[in-house]
Tab-separated table of C-alpha atoms and ligand atoms in Angstrom:
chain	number	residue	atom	x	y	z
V	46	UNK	CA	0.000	0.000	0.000
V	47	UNK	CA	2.125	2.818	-1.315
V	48	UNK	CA	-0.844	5.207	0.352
V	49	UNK	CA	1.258	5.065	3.507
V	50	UNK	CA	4.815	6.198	2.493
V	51	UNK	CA	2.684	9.350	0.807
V	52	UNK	CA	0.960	9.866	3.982
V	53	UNK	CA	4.478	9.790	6.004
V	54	UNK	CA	5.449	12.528	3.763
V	55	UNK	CA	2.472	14.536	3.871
V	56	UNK	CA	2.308	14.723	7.880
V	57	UNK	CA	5.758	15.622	8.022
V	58	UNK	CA	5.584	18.254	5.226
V	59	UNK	CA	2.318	19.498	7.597
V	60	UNK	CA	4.070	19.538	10.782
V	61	UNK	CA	7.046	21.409	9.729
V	62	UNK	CA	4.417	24.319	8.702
V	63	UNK	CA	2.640	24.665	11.759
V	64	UNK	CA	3.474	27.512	13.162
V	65	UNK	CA	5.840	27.882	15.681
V	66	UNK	CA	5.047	30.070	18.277
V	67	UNK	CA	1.381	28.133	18.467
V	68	UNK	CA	1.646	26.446	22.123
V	69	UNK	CA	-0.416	23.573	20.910
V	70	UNK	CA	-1.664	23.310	17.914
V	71	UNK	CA	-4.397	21.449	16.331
V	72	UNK	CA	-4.929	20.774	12.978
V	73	UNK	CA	-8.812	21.302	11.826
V	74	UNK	CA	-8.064	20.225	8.157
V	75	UNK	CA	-5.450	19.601	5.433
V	76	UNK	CA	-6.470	20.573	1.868
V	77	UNK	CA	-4.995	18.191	-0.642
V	78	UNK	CA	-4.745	18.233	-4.449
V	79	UNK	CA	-4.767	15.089	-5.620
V	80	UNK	CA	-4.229	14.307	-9.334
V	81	UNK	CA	-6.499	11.475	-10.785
V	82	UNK	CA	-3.330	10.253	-12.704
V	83	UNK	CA	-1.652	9.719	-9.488
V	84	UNK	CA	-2.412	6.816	-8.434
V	85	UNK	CA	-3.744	7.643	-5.025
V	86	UNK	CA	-6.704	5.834	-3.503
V	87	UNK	CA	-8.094	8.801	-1.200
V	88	UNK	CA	-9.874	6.022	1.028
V	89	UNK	CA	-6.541	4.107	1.594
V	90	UNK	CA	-4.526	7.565	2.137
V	91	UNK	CA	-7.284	8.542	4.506
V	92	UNK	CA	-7.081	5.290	6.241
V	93	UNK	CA	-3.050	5.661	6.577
V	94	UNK	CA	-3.655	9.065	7.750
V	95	UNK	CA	-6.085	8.675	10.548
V	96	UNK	CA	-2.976	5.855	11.848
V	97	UNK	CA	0.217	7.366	11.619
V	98	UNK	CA	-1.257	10.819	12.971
V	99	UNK	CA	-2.622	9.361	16.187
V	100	UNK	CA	-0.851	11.877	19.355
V	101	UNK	CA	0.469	14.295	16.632
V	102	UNK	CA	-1.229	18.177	16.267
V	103	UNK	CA	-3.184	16.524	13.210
V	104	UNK	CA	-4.752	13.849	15.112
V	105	UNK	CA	-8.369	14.292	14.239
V	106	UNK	CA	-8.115	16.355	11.572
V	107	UNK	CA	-10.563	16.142	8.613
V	108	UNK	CA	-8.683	15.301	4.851
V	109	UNK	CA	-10.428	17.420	2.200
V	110	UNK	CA	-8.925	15.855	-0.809
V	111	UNK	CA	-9.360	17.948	-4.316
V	112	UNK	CA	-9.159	15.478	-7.336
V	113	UNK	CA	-6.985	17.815	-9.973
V	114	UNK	CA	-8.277	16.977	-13.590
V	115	UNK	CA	-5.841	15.865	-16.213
V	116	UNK	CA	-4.900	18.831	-18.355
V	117	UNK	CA	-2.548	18.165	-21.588
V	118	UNK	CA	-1.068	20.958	-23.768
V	119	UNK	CA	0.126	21.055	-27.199
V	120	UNK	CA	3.226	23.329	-27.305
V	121	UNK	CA	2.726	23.155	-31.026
V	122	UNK	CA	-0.626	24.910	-31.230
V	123	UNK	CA	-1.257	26.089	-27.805
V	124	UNK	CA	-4.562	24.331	-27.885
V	125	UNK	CA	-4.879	23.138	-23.627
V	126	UNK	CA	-7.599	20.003	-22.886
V	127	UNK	CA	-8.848	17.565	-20.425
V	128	UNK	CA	-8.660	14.243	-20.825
V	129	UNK	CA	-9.158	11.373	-18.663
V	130	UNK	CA	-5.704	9.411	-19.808
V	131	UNK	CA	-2.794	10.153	-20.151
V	132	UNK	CA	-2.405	12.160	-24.487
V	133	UNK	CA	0.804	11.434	-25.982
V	134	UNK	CA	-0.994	13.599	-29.340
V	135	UNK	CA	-2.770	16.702	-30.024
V	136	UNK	CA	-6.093	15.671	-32.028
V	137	UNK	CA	-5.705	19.063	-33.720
V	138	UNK	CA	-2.039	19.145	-35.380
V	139	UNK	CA	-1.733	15.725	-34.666
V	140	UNK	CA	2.238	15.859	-34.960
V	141	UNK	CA	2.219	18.752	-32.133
V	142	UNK	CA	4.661	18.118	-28.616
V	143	UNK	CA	2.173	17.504	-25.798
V	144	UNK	CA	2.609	17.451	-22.258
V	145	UNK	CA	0.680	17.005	-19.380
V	146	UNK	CA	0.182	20.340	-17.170
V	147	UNK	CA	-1.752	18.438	-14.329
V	148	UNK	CA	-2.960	15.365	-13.254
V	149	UNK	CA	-0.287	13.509	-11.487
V	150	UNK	CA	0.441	16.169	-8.388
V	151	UNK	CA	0.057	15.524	-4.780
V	152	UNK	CA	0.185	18.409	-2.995
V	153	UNK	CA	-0.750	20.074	0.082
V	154	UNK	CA	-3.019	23.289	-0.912
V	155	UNK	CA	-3.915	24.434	2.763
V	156	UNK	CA	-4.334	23.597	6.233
V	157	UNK	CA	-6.513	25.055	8.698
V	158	UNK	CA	-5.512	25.179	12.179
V	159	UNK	CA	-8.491	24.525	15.000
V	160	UNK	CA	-9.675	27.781	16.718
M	244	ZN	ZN1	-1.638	20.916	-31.349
């Protein structure tokens, strides 16, 4: 289950932006972006989450998990598109350089500390 090593890296990439001065923090939420070419099964990253994060600051806290479309570009013809796999053409010049723009990331977007 490859969900856990990305959920090791995500709580430590959390906890090193807490803030410092807070006494002791809580973590409310973290805000993912998620790419649907990733890979990632949110249910099996949430599951990994809610373990390794027991008796840290984001014990508890709530995983809102964006899903970031695919989005390919032609550098040929400019012409920018969804798709649901990964495009290795441009249907419009056909011979154009394509590469993806999104759809693979994991990434923290925010994280909202508890009042
Ligand atoms: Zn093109």
């Amino acid at each position: 289950m490859h969900e856990m090593g990305i959920a090791q890296e995500l709580v430590r990439i959390a906890l090193e932006a807490l803030p410092r001065d807070l006494k002791d923090p809580k973590v409310a939420s973290l805000n993912l972006r998620i790419g649907k070419l990733s890979s990632v099964v949110p249910h099996s990253l949430t599951f990994c989450f809610e373990i390794i994060t027991k008796d840290t600051p984001l014990e508890h806290a709530r995983l809102d998990i964006e899903r970031v479309p695919v989005v390919i570009r032609c550098d040929t013809c400019g012409r920018q598109w969804e798709a649901d796999t990964p495009v290795f053409r441009c249907p419009d010049c056909e011979n154009g350089q394509v590469q993806m723009i999104s759809g693979r990331e994991i990434d923290i977007d925010s994280l909202t500390l508890m009042e």
